[in-house]
CSV table of C-alpha atoms in Angstrom, one decimal:
chain,number,residue,atom,x,y,z
A,1,MET,CA,-0.3,0.1,-0.3
A,2,ASP,CA,1.3,3.5,-0.7
A,3,TYR,CA,1.1,5.7,2.4
A,4,ASN,CA,2.8,8.4,0.8
A,5,ASN,CA,-0.4,9.6,-1.6
A,6,LEU,CA,-3.1,9.0,1.2
A,7,ASP,CA,-5.0,11.8,2.3
A,8,PHE,CA,-5.0,11.3,6.1
A,9,GLU,CA,-7.9,12.6,8.5
A,10,ILE,CA,-6.8,14.4,11.6
A,11,CYS,CA,-8.8,13.1,14.6
A,12,SER,CA,-9.7,16.1,16.4
A,13,GLY,CA,-12.9,16.3,19.5
A,14,CYS,CA,-14.8,13.5,19.8
A,15,ASP,CA,-15.6,10.6,17.1
A,16,ARG,CA,-18.5,8.8,17.4
A,17,GLY,CA,-19.3,9.9,20.9
A,18,LEU,CA,-15.3,8.6,22.0
A,19,CYS,CA,-12.4,11.2,22.2
A,20,HIS,CA,-9.5,11.0,19.8
A,21,CYS,CA,-10.4,8.1,17.6
A,22,ALA,CA,-10.0,5.1,21.1
A,23,VAL,CA,-6.9,6.7,22.3
A,24,GLY,CA,-8.9,7.8,25.5
A,25,ARG,CA,-10.6,6.0,28.2
A,26,GLN,CA,-14.0,4.7,27.1
A,27,ASP,CA,-16.8,3.7,29.2
A,28,ARG,CA,-17.0,0.4,29.0
A,29,GLN,CA,-14.8,-2.5,30.8
A,30,LEU,CA,-11.9,-4.2,30.4
A,31,ASN,CA,-10.7,-1.2,28.4
A,32,THR,CA,-7.5,-1.8,25.9
A,33,TYR,CA,-5.5,1.8,25.5
A,34,ASP,CA,-5.0,1.3,21.6
A,35,TRP,CA,-1.4,3.6,21.7
A,36,LEU,CA,-1.2,2.9,18.0
A,37,ALA,CA,-4.4,4.6,17.0
A,38,ASP,CA,-2.7,7.5,15.5
A,39,VAL,CA,-0.4,5.8,13.8
A,40,PRO,CA,-1.4,6.1,9.4
A,41,GLY,CA,-2.4,2.7,8.5
A,42,ASN,CA,-2.8,0.8,11.7
A,43,ALA,CA,-6.7,-0.2,10.9
A,44,GLN,CA,-5.7,-1.5,7.7
A,45,SER,CA,-3.0,-3.8,8.6
A,46,THR,CA,-5.3,-6.3,9.6
A,47,ASP,CA,-9.1,-7.2,9.4
A,48,LEU,CA,-9.6,-8.4,13.1
A,49,VAL,CA,-11.5,-6.5,15.3
A,50,GLU,CA,-12.2,-6.8,19.2
A,51,VAL,CA,-15.8,-6.5,19.9
A,52,GLN,CA,-17.3,-6.3,23.4
A,53,PHE,CA,-20.9,-7.5,24.4
A,54,LYS,CA,-22.6,-7.0,27.9
A,55,ASN,CA,-20.0,-6.3,30.6
A,56,THR,CA,-16.9,-8.4,30.1
A,57,ARG,CA,-17.9,-10.7,27.2
A,58,LYS,CA,-15.6,-10.0,24.3
A,59,GLY,CA,-15.3,-11.8,21.2
A,60,TYR,CA,-12.7,-11.3,18.0
A,61,TYR,CA,-14.3,-11.3,14.4
A,62,HIS,CA,-13.0,-11.0,10.9
A,63,ASN,CA,-14.2,-7.6,9.0
A,64,VAL,CA,-14.8,-9.4,5.9
A,65,ASN,CA,-16.7,-6.8,4.2
A,66,ASN,CA,-13.6,-4.4,4.5
A,67,LEU,CA,-16.0,-1.7,6.7
A,68,GLU,CA,-14.6,1.3,8.0
A,69,LEU,CA,-14.9,0.7,11.5
A,70,LYS,CA,-13.6,2.7,14.6
A,71,LYS,CA,-13.6,2.2,18.2
A,72,GLY,CA,-17.4,3.0,19.6
A,73,ASP,CA,-19.3,1.7,16.7
A,74,ILE,CA,-21.8,-1.0,17.0
A,75,VAL,CA,-21.8,-3.8,14.8
A,76,ALA,CA,-24.2,-6.9,13.8
A,77,VAL,CA,-21.9,-9.9,14.1
A,78,GLU,CA,-22.2,-13.7,13.4
A,79,ALA,CA,-23.7,-16.1,16.6
A,80,ASN,CA,-24.8,-19.2,16.6
A,81,PRO,CA,-27.8,-19.4,16.1
A,82,GLY,CA,-28.7,-15.7,14.2
A,83,HIS,CA,-26.4,-12.4,14.8
A,84,ASP,CA,-25.6,-10.6,18.0
A,85,ILE,CA,-25.3,-7.0,18.8
A,86,GLY,CA,-21.4,-5.3,20.2
A,87,VAL,CA,-19.2,-2.8,20.3
A,88,VAL,CA,-16.3,-2.5,18.4
A,89,THR,CA,-13.5,-1.7,21.3
A,90,LEU,CA,-10.0,-2.1,19.3
A,91,THR,CA,-9.0,-2.4,15.8
A,92,GLY,CA,-5.5,-2.6,14.3
A,93,GLN,CA,-2.3,-4.2,15.3
A,94,LEU,CA,-2.8,-4.6,18.9
A,95,VAL,CA,-6.2,-6.8,18.4
A,96,LYS,CA,-3.4,-9.5,17.2
A,97,LEU,CA,-2.0,-9.6,20.9
A,98,GLN,CA,-5.1,-9.9,22.5
A,99,VAL,CA,-6.3,-12.6,19.8
A,100,LYS,CA,-2.9,-14.4,21.4
A,101,LYS,CA,-3.5,-13.5,24.8
A,102,ALA,CA,-7.1,-15.0,24.6
A,103,ASN,CA,-5.4,-18.5,23.4
A,104,LEU,CA,-8.0,-18.7,20.9
A,105,LYS,CA,-7.0,-22.3,19.7
A,106,SER,CA,-8.2,-22.5,16.1
A,107,SER,CA,-9.1,-19.8,13.5
A,108,ASP,CA,-12.5,-21.4,13.3
A,109,GLU,CA,-13.9,-19.8,16.7
A,110,ILE,CA,-12.9,-16.0,15.0
A,111,ARG,CA,-16.4,-15.4,13.2
A,112,ARG,CA,-17.8,-12.6,10.8
A,113,ILE,CA,-19.1,-9.1,11.1
A,114,TYR,CA,-22.1,-8.8,9.1
A,115,ARG,CA,-22.5,-5.0,8.9
A,116,ILE,CA,-23.2,-1.8,11.1
A,117,ALA,CA,-26.2,-2.0,13.0
A,118,ARG,CA,-29.4,-0.9,11.7
A,119,GLN,CA,-32.0,0.9,13.3
A,120,VAL,CA,-34.2,-2.7,13.2
A,121,ASP,CA,-31.2,-4.5,14.7
A,122,MET,CA,-31.3,-2.0,17.3
A,123,ASP,CA,-34.9,-2.1,18.3
A,124,LYS,CA,-34.7,-5.9,18.3
A,125,TYR,CA,-31.8,-5.5,20.8
A,126,ARG,CA,-33.5,-3.1,23.4
A,127,GLU,CA,-36.4,-5.4,23.3
A,128,ALA,CA,-34.4,-8.6,24.3
A,129,LYS,CA,-32.0,-6.3,26.9
A,130,SER,CA,-35.2,-5.1,28.7
A,131,ARG,CA,-36.3,-8.9,29.5
A,132,GLU,CA,-33.0,-9.5,31.4
A,133,GLN,CA,-34.0,-8.6,34.9
A,134,ASP,CA,-37.2,-10.5,35.2
A,135,THR,CA,-35.9,-13.4,33.4
A,136,MET,CA,-33.0,-13.5,36.1
A,137,ILE,CA,-35.3,-13.4,39.0
A,138,GLN,CA,-37.5,-16.2,37.6
A,139,SER,CA,-34.7,-18.3,36.9
A,140,ARG,CA,-33.3,-18.1,40.4
A,141,GLN,CA,-36.6,-19.0,42.1
A,142,ILE,CA,-37.0,-22.0,39.2
A,143,ALA,CA,-33.6,-23.3,40.7
A,144,LYS,CA,-34.7,-22.8,44.2
A,145,ASP,CA,-38.0,-25.2,43.6
A,146,LEU,CA,-35.6,-27.5,42.0
A,147,GLY,CA,-33.4,-27.8,45.3
A,148,LEU,CA,-30.0,-26.8,43.3
A,149,GLN,CA,-26.9,-25.4,45.2
A,150,MET,CA,-26.1,-22.6,42.8
A,151,LYS,CA,-26.5,-18.9,42.6
A,152,ILE,CA,-27.6,-17.5,39.1
A,153,GLY,CA,-25.6,-14.0,39.2
A,154,ASP,CA,-26.3,-12.5,35.7
A,155,VAL,CA,-28.5,-13.1,32.6
A,156,GLU,CA,-27.2,-12.0,29.0
A,157,TYR,CA,-30.2,-12.1,25.5
A,158,GLN,CA,-28.4,-12.3,22.4
A,159,GLY,CA,-28.8,-9.1,20.5
A,160,ASP,CA,-31.4,-10.8,18.2
A,161,GLY,CA,-33.6,-12.3,21.2
A,162,ASN,CA,-33.1,-16.3,20.5
A,163,LYS,CA,-30.7,-17.1,22.8
A,164,ALA,CA,-29.7,-16.3,26.7
A,165,ILE,CA,-27.0,-17.2,28.5
A,166,PHE,CA,-27.2,-18.0,32.3
A,167,TYR,CA,-24.1,-17.1,34.6
A,168,TYR,CA,-24.1,-19.2,37.3
A,169,ILE,CA,-21.7,-19.7,40.8
A,170,ALA,CA,-21.7,-23.4,42.5
A,171,ASP,CA,-19.5,-24.9,44.7
A,172,GLU,CA,-19.8,-28.4,43.5
A,173,ARG,CA,-21.0,-29.9,40.2
A,174,VAL,CA,-24.8,-29.4,39.4
A,175,ASP,CA,-26.8,-31.5,37.6
A,176,PHE,CA,-29.0,-28.6,35.7
A,177,ARG,CA,-30.7,-31.0,32.9
A,178,GLN,CA,-33.8,-30.4,34.5
A,179,LEU,CA,-33.2,-26.8,35.1
A,180,ILE,CA,-32.6,-26.2,31.6
A,181,LYS,CA,-35.9,-28.1,30.2
A,182,ASN,CA,-38.1,-25.7,32.5
A,183,LEU,CA,-36.1,-22.7,31.5
A,184,ALA,CA,-36.7,-23.2,27.8
A,185,GLU,CA,-40.4,-24.1,28.5
A,186,THR,CA,-40.9,-21.0,30.6
A,187,PHE,CA,-38.7,-18.2,28.0
A,188,HIS,CA,-38.8,-19.8,24.8
A,189,VAL,CA,-35.3,-19.7,24.0
A,190,ARG,CA,-32.3,-21.0,23.4
A,191,ILE,CA,-30.4,-21.7,26.9
A,192,GLU,CA,-26.9,-21.9,27.6
A,193,MET,CA,-25.4,-22.2,30.8
A,194,LYS,CA,-22.0,-20.8,32.2
A,195,GLN,CA,-19.9,-21.3,35.1
A,196,ILE,CA,-18.4,-18.3,36.4
A,197,GLY,CA,-16.0,-17.7,39.7
A,198,ALA,CA,-16.5,-15.5,42.4
A,199,ARG,CA,-13.8,-12.8,40.7
A,200,GLN,CA,-15.8,-13.2,37.4
A,201,GLU,CA,-19.2,-12.6,39.1
A,202,ALA,CA,-17.3,-9.1,40.7
A,203,GLY,CA,-15.8,-8.0,37.4
A,204,ARG,CA,-19.2,-8.4,35.6
A,205,ILE,CA,-21.1,-6.3,38.7
A,206,GLY,CA,-18.1,-3.7,38.7
A,207,GLY,CA,-17.3,-2.0,42.0
A,208,THR,CA,-14.6,0.4,43.7
A,209,GLY,CA,-11.7,-1.6,45.9
A,210,PRO,CA,-10.7,-0.8,49.3
A,211,CYS,CA,-7.7,0.9,47.6
A,212,GLY,CA,-10.1,3.4,46.1
A,213,ARG,CA,-9.7,2.4,42.7
A,214,GLU,CA,-11.8,0.6,40.2
A,215,LEU,CA,-11.8,-3.4,40.6
A,216,CYS,CA,-9.0,-4.5,38.6
A,217,CYS,CA,-11.3,-7.7,37.2
A,218,ALA,CA,-13.6,-5.0,35.7
A,219,THR,CA,-10.9,-2.9,34.1
A,220,TRP,CA,-8.3,-5.0,32.6
A,221,MET,CA,-7.7,-8.3,34.4
A,222,LYS,CA,-9.1,-10.8,32.2
A,223,ASN,CA,-7.0,-14.2,33.3
A,224,PHE,CA,-7.5,-15.1,36.9
A,225,VAL,CA,-4.5,-16.7,38.8
A,226,SER,CA,-5.0,-18.7,41.7
A,227,VAL,CA,-3.9,-16.7,45.4
A,228,SER,CA,-2.7,-18.3,48.2
A,229,THR,CA,-1.7,-16.8,51.7
A,230,ASN,CA,1.8,-17.5,50.7
A,231,ALA,CA,2.0,-15.1,48.6
A,232,ALA,CA,1.3,-12.8,52.0
A,233,ARG,CA,3.4,-14.3,53.9
A,234,PHE,CA,6.3,-13.8,51.7
A,235,GLN,CA,5.4,-10.0,51.8
A,236,ASP,CA,5.0,-10.3,55.4
A,237,ILE,CA,1.7,-9.1,55.4
A,238,SER,CA,-0.7,-9.8,58.6
A,239,LEU,CA,-3.0,-12.9,57.8
A,240,ASN,CA,-6.0,-10.7,58.7
A,241,PRO,CA,-8.9,-12.2,56.5
A,242,GLN,CA,-10.5,-8.9,56.4
A,243,LYS,CA,-7.7,-7.3,55.1
A,244,LEU,CA,-6.5,-9.9,52.2
A,245,ALA,CA,-10.2,-10.4,51.2
A,246,GLY,CA,-11.6,-8.4,48.2
A,247,MET,CA,-15.0,-7.4,47.0
A,248,CYS,CA,-15.5,-11.2,45.8
A,249,ALA,CA,-14.7,-12.6,49.1
A,250,LYS,CA,-11.8,-14.2,47.7
A,251,LEU,CA,-8.1,-13.3,48.1
A,252,LYS,CA,-6.9,-10.5,46.8
A,253,CYS,CA,-5.5,-10.4,43.3
A,254,CYS,CA,-3.0,-7.9,44.1
A,255,LEU,CA,-1.3,-10.0,46.3
A,256,ASN,CA,0.6,-11.5,43.4
A,257,TYR,CA,1.6,-8.2,41.6
A,258,GLU,CA,4.6,-8.0,43.8
A,259,VAL,CA,5.3,-11.0,45.3
A,260,ASP,CA,8.1,-12.0,42.4
A,261,ASP,CA,9.9,-9.1,44.1
A,262,TYR,CA,9.6,-10.4,47.4
A,263,VAL,CA,10.5,-13.7,46.6
A,264,GLU,CA,13.8,-12.7,45.0
A,265,ALA,CA,14.8,-10.2,47.9
A,266,ASN,CA,14.1,-13.2,50.5
A,267,ARG,CA,17.0,-15.1,48.5
A,268,ARG,CA,19.2,-12.4,50.2
A,269,MET,CA,18.1,-12.5,53.4
A,270,PRO,CA,19.8,-15.0,56.2
A,271,SER,CA,17.6,-17.8,57.3
A,272,LYS,CA,15.3,-16.5,60.5
A,273,GLU,CA,16.3,-19.8,62.5
A,274,VAL,CA,19.9,-18.5,62.8
A,275,ILE,CA,21.1,-16.8,65.7
A,276,LEU,CA,23.8,-14.1,66.2
A,277,GLN,CA,26.2,-14.5,68.7
A,278,THR,CA,28.3,-11.3,69.8
A,279,MET,CA,30.1,-10.6,73.3
A,280,ASN,CA,27.3,-8.8,74.3
A,281,GLY,CA,25.2,-12.1,74.2
A,282,ASP,CA,22.8,-14.0,71.7
A,283,TYR,CA,20.5,-12.2,69.4
A,284,HIS,CA,17.4,-13.6,67.8
A,285,LEU,CA,15.5,-12.6,64.4
A,286,PHE,CA,12.3,-10.0,65.6
A,287,LYS,CA,11.5,-8.4,62.2
A,288,THR,CA,12.7,-7.8,58.7
A,289,ASP,CA,12.0,-5.1,56.2
A,290,ILE,CA,12.8,-7.1,52.9
A,291,LEU,CA,13.0,-4.5,50.0
A,292,ALA,CA,15.2,-2.5,52.6
A,293,GLY,CA,17.5,-5.1,53.1
A,294,LEU,CA,17.7,-4.3,56.9
A,295,ILE,CA,16.9,-6.8,59.9
A,296,THR,CA,16.2,-6.2,63.6
A,297,TYR,CA,17.4,-8.7,66.4
A,298,SER,CA,16.5,-9.0,69.6
A,299,THR,CA,18.4,-10.2,72.9
A,300,ASP,CA,15.0,-12.1,73.9
A,301,LYS,CA,13.7,-14.7,71.5
A,302,ASN,CA,9.8,-13.8,72.8
A,303,MET,CA,9.8,-10.3,73.1
A,304,ALA,CA,11.6,-6.6,71.9
A,305,ALA,CA,14.8,-6.6,74.2
A,306,ASN,CA,17.6,-4.6,73.4
A,307,LEU,CA,16.7,-4.0,69.4
A,308,GLU,CA,19.9,-3.6,67.1
A,309,THR,CA,18.6,-3.1,63.1
A,310,ILE,CA,21.4,-4.3,60.7
A,311,PRO,CA,22.2,-4.5,57.2
A,312,ALA,CA,21.7,-7.9,55.7
A,313,GLU,CA,25.2,-7.9,54.4
A,314,ARG,CA,26.5,-7.2,58.0
A,315,ALA,CA,24.3,-10.5,59.4
A,316,ARG,CA,25.7,-12.4,56.9
A,317,GLU,CA,29.5,-11.4,58.4
A,318,ILE,CA,28.6,-12.4,62.1
A,319,ILE,CA,26.9,-15.8,60.6
A,320,GLU,CA,30.7,-16.2,58.9
A,321,MET,CA,32.3,-15.4,61.8
A,322,ASN,CA,30.3,-17.6,64.1
A,323,LYS,CA,31.0,-20.6,62.1
A,324,ARG,CA,34.7,-19.7,62.2
A,325,GLY,CA,34.2,-19.6,66.2
A,326,GLU,CA,34.8,-16.3,66.4
A,327,LYS,CA,32.5,-13.4,68.3
A,328,PRO,CA,32.2,-9.6,67.1
A,329,ALA,CA,32.4,-7.2,70.2
A,330,SER,CA,28.6,-5.8,69.0
A,331,LEU,CA,26.2,-6.4,65.9
A,332,THR,CA,27.4,-3.1,64.5
A,333,GLU,CA,30.4,-2.7,62.8
A,334,GLU,CA,32.9,-1.0,65.2
A,335,SER,CA,33.2,2.2,63.4
A,336,ARG,CA,29.6,2.6,62.9
A,337,GLN,CA,28.8,2.0,66.8
A,338,LYS,CA,26.1,4.4,68.1
A,339,ALA,CA,27.6,6.8,70.4
A,340,PRO,CA,25.9,6.5,74.1
A,341,ALA,CA,23.1,8.9,74.1
A,342,LYS,CA,23.6,12.4,76.4
A,343,PRO,CA,21.1,14.5,77.8
A,344,VAL,CA,20.5,17.7,75.9
A,345,ASP,CA,20.5,20.8,78.0
A,346,LEU,CA,18.6,23.4,75.9
A,347,LEU,CA,19.9,26.3,77.6
A,348,ALA,CA,23.4,25.0,77.6
A,349,GLU,CA,24.6,27.4,74.8
A,350,ALA,CA,22.1,30.0,75.5
A,351,ASP,CA,22.6,33.5,77.5
A,352,LEU,CA,20.4,34.4,80.3
A,353,SER,CA,21.8,38.4,79.6
A,354,ARG,CA,20.6,38.4,75.6
A,355,PHE,CA,17.5,40.1,76.4
A,356,ASP,CA,19.5,43.0,78.2
A,357,LYS,CA,22.0,43.1,75.4
A,358,ALA,CA,19.2,43.7,72.9
A,359,ARG,CA,17.6,46.5,75.4
A,360,HIS,CA,20.9,48.2,75.6
A,361,ASN,CA,21.4,48.2,72.0
A,362,LYS,CA,18.0,49.8,71.6
A,363,ARG,CA,18.6,52.2,73.9
A,364,ARG,CA,21.5,53.3,72.1
A,365,GLY,CA,20.4,53.2,68.8
A,366,LYS,CA,18.2,56.2,69.7
A,367,GLY,CA,18.9,59.7,68.6
A,368,ASN,CA,20.4,62.4,71.1
A,369,ASN,CA,16.9,63.8,71.6
A,370,ASN,CA,16.3,61.3,73.9
A,371,ARG,CA,19.3,61.9,76.4
A,372,PRO,CA,17.6,64.7,78.4
A,373,GLN,CA,14.6,62.6,78.9
A,374,ASN,CA,16.7,60.1,80.1
A,375,ALA,CA,18.7,62.1,82.6
A,376,GLN,CA,15.1,63.4,83.8
A,377,ASN,CA,14.2,60.0,84.3
A,378,ARG,CA,16.9,59.1,86.5
A,379,ASN,CA,16.9,62.8,88.7
A,380,ASN,CA,13.0,61.6,89.2
A,381,ALA,CA,13.9,58.0,90.7
A,382,GLN,CA,16.7,59.5,93.1
A,383,ALA,CA,14.7,62.7,94.3
A,384,PRO,CA,12.6,61.0,96.8
A,385,LYS,CA,15.5,59.2,98.2
A,386,ALA,CA,17.5,62.0,98.7
A,387,ALA,CA,15.1,64.0,100.1
A,388,GLU,CA,14.3,61.1,103.0
A,389,GLU,CA,17.9,61.1,103.9
A,390,ARG,CA,18.1,64.7,104.5
A,391,ARG,CA,14.9,64.7,106.9
A,392,GLN,CA,16.6,61.9,108.9
A,393,GLN,CA,19.9,63.9,109.2
A,394,PRO,CA,19.7,65.7,113.4
A,395,ARG,CA,19.2,69.5,113.3
A,396,GLN,CA,22.1,71.7,113.7
A,397,ASN,CA,22.4,74.7,115.9
A,398,ASN,CA,22.5,78.1,114.8
A,399,ASN,CA,26.4,78.6,115.2
A,400,GLY,CA,26.5,75.7,112.5
A,401,ARG,CA,23.7,77.6,110.6
A,402,ASN,CA,25.8,80.2,110.2
A,403,ARG,CA,29.1,78.1,109.3
A,404,ASN,CA,26.8,76.3,106.8
A,405,ASN,CA,25.5,79.6,105.4
A,406,ASN,CA,29.3,81.4,105.3
A,407,GLN,CA,30.4,78.1,103.6
A,408,ARG,CA,28.0,77.0,101.1
A,409,PRO,CA,28.9,76.7,97.4
A,410,GLN,CA,28.1,79.2,95.2
A,411,GLY,CA,26.4,79.5,92.2
A,412,LYS,CA,24.3,76.9,90.5
A,413,GLY,CA,22.8,74.3,92.4
A,414,SER,CA,23.3,75.8,95.5
A,415,ASN,CA,20.9,75.2,98.4
A,416,ARG,CA,19.5,77.9,100.8
A,417,ASN,CA,18.9,77.2,104.3
A,418,ASN,CA,15.2,78.7,105.7
A,419,GLY,CA,16.4,79.6,109.2
A,420,ASN,CA,15.7,76.6,111.3
A,421,GLY,CA,18.8,74.4,110.0
A,422,ARG,CA,17.1,72.4,107.2
A,423,SER,CA,17.7,72.9,103.6
A,424,GLY,CA,15.1,74.4,101.3
A,425,ASN,CA,12.0,73.0,100.3
A,426,PRO,CA,12.9,69.1,98.5
A,427,ASN,CA,10.3,70.1,96.0
A,428,ARG,CA,12.3,73.0,94.9
A,429,GLU,CA,15.3,70.9,94.8
A,430,ARG,CA,13.6,68.6,92.6
A,431,ARG,CA,12.4,71.5,90.0
A,432,GLU,CA,15.9,72.8,89.9
A,433,GLN,CA,17.3,69.3,89.1
A,434,GLN,CA,14.9,68.7,86.5
A,435,PRO,CA,16.3,70.4,83.0
A,436,ALA,CA,13.4,72.3,81.5
A,437,GLY,CA,15.0,72.3,77.9
A,438,PRO,CA,18.3,73.4,76.9
A,439,GLN,CA,20.1,74.5,80.1
A,440,GLN,CA,21.2,78.1,79.9
A,441,PRO,CA,24.4,79.6,82.0
A,442,GLN,CA,23.5,81.3,84.7
A,443,GLN,CA,25.5,84.0,86.5
A,444,GLN,CA,26.8,83.2,89.8
A,445,LYS,CA,24.8,85.0,92.5
A,446,GLU,CA,26.8,87.0,95.2
A,447,ASN,CA,26.2,86.2,98.8
A,448,PRO,CA,24.7,89.2,100.6
A,449,ARG,CA,26.3,88.2,103.7
A,450,GLN,CA,29.6,88.4,102.9
């Protein structure tokens, strides 16, 4: 095919109800991300087409009529008997991989696509689908009347209404020959019985798992592998049935996702029964961190005591030393021994006078305009104390008074006696000491008595 001269269509917006020609997520279960959808010539590379029916049932068909099919087209396909109605979910190269994954043994199992569904086909399809719920309820009552130990989980009618598939769950083998006769007489269609497990039923119903995501069996998982509790033991998961069980009441399928990595990592870990001998005593295995490669040992076999965590390489070294009859000083390497813990003093490096320094720096940073005010505050604080001291001094005689008058200092700041041996008014002294602004030079007064 000459791809150089072809006119390719650029997909934009929504095409037939699905975004970007099936590259995005669709609204059906078991969606396959078609990462080759934008490759030119991908749809013409093969005539195989994947068609999905109710819930998780899928089939693969040949596009013998070379119809231009895209993801989301509703088509009429070959069935036995009649025809069925399904939705195209995948085209191109990825369908070959899906056919190989489905383990189809012969090419005879791959049937043909008749046509894109017409309006008449869609009317029959909707009429048949409207009877599924009532058919399931009546069939459950018929099975109960026959005393069969089985549960009919779902009923699916064929697109033309000529056939009905009954999905049932049973723990043991069930003889449902009489049940098929009763169902055929009641519903007048061809009956097909399919046994499914609890996981398949959960996938058909759908739901949300405890992880918050949609169930794996309803989104991408088609082949179910048996899950055992050994997968939980390898991963050191607590064997709690409520934690290990999924929505189907069976062990979660996701327990098998990482078990291979844990099995590989477990091979690098020493045996759990080995006892490490040191000069400090014997150590028993307490717990292991498999992915991190760390092992925690305890001096007591039954409880956590003097726990020491070492890497797996160090544990193997000690085991080899014990085999040679040697005992290390401790589990940890001498160069990596932990220093003894010391009490931490939160105020060891703290200075209790740090607040005083900040206060002193704050005062020093202020301008010169604040200095007279600071001096005034200091004088106001010292004035009452000086006045009290003067009151406690003994009174002096007149001779002493005259002597004081002759010897008192002259000029600024001098105090005058009031004639009874006491100094002047303390309030007056306080007023004289307080600077009322910039100080003016005063002339020295002369003593009139001299």
